[in-house]
Amino acid sequence: MRISLITVTYNSAKYLQHCIESVLGQTYPDIEHIIIDGKSQDGTVEIIKQYESKIAHWISEPDRGMYDAINKGIALATGEVVGILNSDDMLASPDAIAHIVSTFKEQQVDSLYADLVYVEQEDTNKVVRVWKGKKYRRSLFNIGWMPGHPTFYIKKSLIAQYGGYENHYYTAADYEFMARYLYQHKVSSYYLPSLIVKMRVGGASNKNFNHRLRANRRDYLAMKRNNIPMPFLVSIMKPLIKLHQYNYAAFL
């Protein structure tokens, strides 16, 4: 089973090497790493070229944002399963992909998700927030739950059927994508109780109160599009049910 990992970059020189090295350090051999760069000007392309012989595909050209770039990567992917690894994130252990592959084979599902931790930008051993998953139930979407997007892996054949990321949802495009597959189309999924990704803090939707309001509006539109009941109420609940993740991190 080939796994296609898509990394989107734009002026990502500061942390990209850590991301690439975490892929190269995997024990599972059949990984197709695809890097889609948005015409960076900070040395990102030079770092990509250093690893060119070990990267399956890469391009550097203007795009319409992160999710447009991810769709470009999906179009290039030849793997049976597709996952996303952000340019400032890392796979948490050398056997992360091996665990994902064995779970797909054992559980015979179309998608899976796992655990992730948010870490300090400069000290990736310092955990700020823990995104601990739970056993999959489609009904969890009714209370604003979603899998941790960087841990979400799905069979590419389904993307050809139901479509890629919709750029006009902006920061909610990852939520809309997963809601469309898991809630709207009832794609099978499985929770792998294993730490898969270390994610540096600094998400675009949580920079300040105004960003959070805009993100809630986009969440609402994504919920409405995918027929989640009471979308206005659920869009308010969505950030609130994540608050315990910070408390959990304090005990690590």
Tab-separated table of N, CA and C in Angstrom, residues 67 82 84 111-114 116 131 136 138 141 144-154 159 162-166 169 171-189 219 222-223 225-226 228 238 242:
chain	number	residue	atom	x	y	z
A	67	TYR	N	-5.390	25.263	0.297
A	67	TYR	CA	-6.230	24.141	-0.106
A	67	TYR	C	-6.228	23.945	-1.616
A	82	VAL	N	-4.129	8.900	0.865
A	82	VAL	CA	-3.574	10.250	0.858
A	82	VAL	C	-3.664	10.846	2.264
A	84	ILE	N	-2.083	14.502	4.691
A	84	ILE	CA	-1.496	15.845	4.625
A	84	ILE	C	-0.502	16.014	5.773
A	111	SER	N	-11.052	5.357	5.671
A	111	SER	CA	-10.316	6.486	6.235
A	111	SER	C	-9.968	6.178	7.679
A	112	LEU	N	-9.030	6.954	8.226
A	112	LEU	CA	-8.722	6.839	9.655
A	112	LEU	C	-8.183	8.163	10.148
A	113	TYR	N	-8.122	8.284	11.467
A	113	TYR	CA	-7.545	9.459	12.111
A	113	TYR	C	-6.905	9.000	13.407
A	114	ALA	N	-6.064	9.842	13.989
A	114	ALA	CA	-5.312	9.451	15.176
A	114	ALA	C	-5.142	10.661	16.092
A	116	LEU	N	-2.821	13.869	17.880
A	116	LEU	CA	-1.741	14.810	17.611
A	116	LEU	C	-1.512	15.677	18.834
A	131	TRP	N	-4.555	16.878	21.184
A	131	TRP	CA	-5.770	16.524	20.442
A	131	TRP	C	-5.908	15.006	20.509
A	136	TYR	N	-14.717	6.293	16.678
A	136	TYR	CA	-15.505	6.989	15.672
A	136	TYR	C	-16.997	6.703	15.777
A	138	ARG	N	-20.360	8.673	13.726
A	138	ARG	CA	-20.791	9.749	12.842
A	138	ARG	C	-21.553	10.824	13.614
A	141	PHE	N	-20.361	14.498	14.927
A	141	PHE	CA	-20.410	15.753	14.170
A	141	PHE	C	-21.570	16.632	14.627
A	144	GLY	N	-20.245	19.215	17.077
A	144	GLY	CA	-19.119	20.048	16.677
A	144	GLY	C	-17.774	19.359	16.666
A	145	TRP	N	-17.760	18.052	16.863
A	145	TRP	CA	-16.505	17.289	16.844
A	145	TRP	C	-15.974	17.165	15.435
A	146	MET	N	-14.660	17.009	15.322
A	146	MET	CA	-14.017	16.670	14.059
A	146	MET	C	-12.713	15.950	14.371
A	147	PRO	N	-12.227	15.107	13.469
A	147	PRO	CA	-10.890	14.534	13.664
A	147	PRO	C	-9.819	15.609	13.540
A	148	GLY	N	-8.649	15.349	14.096
A	148	GLY	CA	-7.520	16.238	13.869
A	148	GLY	C	-7.083	16.115	12.410
A	149	HIS	N	-7.238	17.179	11.642
A	149	HIS	CA	-7.016	17.087	10.195
A	149	HIS	C	-5.637	16.554	9.815
A	150	PRO	N	-4.543	16.941	10.485
A	150	PRO	CA	-3.238	16.404	10.082
A	150	PRO	C	-3.091	14.902	10.328
A	151	THR	N	-4.041	14.294	11.039
A	151	THR	CA	-3.983	12.847	11.267
A	151	THR	C	-4.969	12.095	10.374
A	152	PHE	N	-5.658	12.808	9.494
A	152	PHE	CA	-6.715	12.198	8.689
A	152	PHE	C	-6.148	11.648	7.382
A	153	TYR	N	-6.320	10.367	7.172
A	153	TYR	CA	-5.862	9.689	5.959
A	153	TYR	C	-7.057	9.024	5.288
A	154	ILE	N	-7.115	9.140	3.948
A	154	ILE	CA	-8.284	8.648	3.232
A	154	ILE	C	-7.865	8.040	1.898
A	159	ILE	N	-11.675	10.326	-3.173
A	159	ILE	CA	-11.528	11.740	-3.528
A	159	ILE	C	-11.908	11.944	-4.990
A	162	TYR	N	-15.834	12.009	-4.679
A	162	TYR	CA	-16.545	13.058	-3.949
A	162	TYR	C	-15.859	14.426	-3.977
A	163	GLY	N	-14.700	14.520	-4.582
A	163	GLY	CA	-14.075	15.820	-4.769
A	163	GLY	C	-13.039	16.190	-3.722
A	164	GLY	N	-12.233	17.193	-4.058
A	164	GLY	CA	-11.157	17.646	-3.185
A	164	GLY	C	-11.594	18.744	-2.229
A	165	TYR	N	-10.624	19.540	-1.806
A	165	TYR	CA	-10.884	20.624	-0.860
A	165	TYR	C	-11.505	21.813	-1.587
A	166	GLU	N	-12.448	22.481	-0.927
A	166	GLU	CA	-13.127	23.628	-1.525
A	166	GLU	C	-12.537	24.905	-0.942
A	169	TYR	N	-13.986	27.937	1.402
A	169	TYR	CA	-14.275	27.838	2.834
A	169	TYR	C	-13.087	28.312	3.682
A	171	THR	N	-10.291	28.819	6.097
A	171	THR	CA	-9.775	28.024	7.211
A	171	THR	C	-10.681	26.857	7.590
A	172	ALA	N	-11.922	26.857	7.135
A	172	ALA	CA	-12.834	25.747	7.425
A	172	ALA	C	-12.834	24.690	6.325
A	173	ALA	N	-11.950	24.830	5.338
A	173	ALA	CA	-11.951	23.880	4.218
A	173	ALA	C	-11.600	22.472	4.666
A	174	ASP	N	-10.720	22.342	5.666
A	174	ASP	CA	-10.395	20.997	6.147
A	174	ASP	C	-11.589	20.379	6.871
A	175	TYR	N	-12.274	21.196	7.686
A	175	TYR	CA	-13.475	20.695	8.360
A	175	TYR	C	-14.539	20.296	7.340
A	176	GLU	N	-14.767	21.161	6.341
A	176	GLU	CA	-15.782	20.855	5.331
A	176	GLU	C	-15.453	19.574	4.598
A	177	PHE	N	-14.188	19.379	4.277
A	177	PHE	CA	-13.746	18.171	3.574
A	177	PHE	C	-14.079	16.918	4.385
A	178	MET	N	-13.729	16.929	5.665
A	178	MET	CA	-13.970	15.748	6.494
A	178	MET	C	-15.456	15.553	6.770
A	179	ALA	N	-16.193	16.652	6.978
A	179	ALA	CA	-17.639	16.536	7.190
A	179	ALA	C	-18.328	15.980	5.947
A	180	ARG	N	-17.869	16.405	4.781
A	180	ARG	CA	-18.462	15.907	3.537
A	180	ARG	C	-18.281	14.393	3.401
A	181	TYR	N	-17.112	13.913	3.730
A	181	TYR	CA	-16.837	12.489	3.589
A	181	TYR	C	-17.464	11.668	4.715
A	182	LEU	N	-17.210	12.080	5.952
A	182	LEU	CA	-17.617	11.263	7.094
A	182	LEU	C	-19.094	11.427	7.439
A	183	TYR	N	-19.607	12.641	7.330
A	183	TYR	CA	-21.012	12.860	7.702
A	183	TYR	C	-21.949	12.762	6.496
A	184	GLN	N	-21.671	13.544	5.481
A	184	GLN	CA	-22.577	13.576	4.329
A	184	GLN	C	-22.593	12.251	3.566
A	185	HIS	N	-21.413	11.715	3.270
A	185	HIS	CA	-21.337	10.504	2.445
A	185	HIS	C	-21.125	9.227	3.259
A	186	LYS	N	-21.036	9.365	4.568
A	186	LYS	CA	-20.980	8.216	5.479
A	186	LYS	C	-19.835	7.255	5.149
A	187	VAL	N	-18.695	7.826	4.820
A	187	VAL	CA	-17.502	7.025	4.555
A	187	VAL	C	-17.040	6.367	5.858
A	188	SER	N	-16.625	5.126	5.782
A	188	SER	CA	-16.196	4.413	6.984
A	188	SER	C	-14.880	4.986	7.506
A	189	SER	N	-14.732	4.997	8.830
A	189	SER	CA	-13.525	5.542	9.433
A	189	SER	C	-13.192	4.782	10.711
A	219	ASP	N	-17.279	27.742	9.481
A	219	ASP	CA	-17.716	26.446	10.012
A	219	ASP	C	-19.217	26.271	9.810
A	222	ALA	N	-20.024	25.482	6.272
A	222	ALA	CA	-19.633	24.107	5.951
A	222	ALA	C	-20.614	23.100	6.543
A	223	MET	N	-21.087	23.361	7.762
A	223	MET	CA	-22.069	22.483	8.405
A	223	MET	C	-23.393	22.505	7.644
A	225	ARG	N	-23.873	23.216	4.515
A	225	ARG	CA	-23.684	22.551	3.228
A	225	ARG	C	-23.781	21.031	3.351
A	226	ASN	N	-23.310	20.498	4.494
A	226	ASN	CA	-23.264	19.050	4.671
A	226	ASN	C	-24.396	18.507	5.542
A	228	ILE	N	-25.561	19.102	8.530
A	228	ILE	CA	-25.427	18.849	9.958
A	228	ILE	C	-26.531	19.618	10.683
A	238	LYS	N	-18.385	24.029	18.493
A	238	LYS	CA	-17.169	23.430	17.920
A	238	LYS	C	-15.881	23.884	18.611
A	242	LYS	N	-13.199	21.918	22.446
A	242	LYS	CA	-11.753	21.680	22.367
A	242	LYS	C	-10.997	22.228	23.573
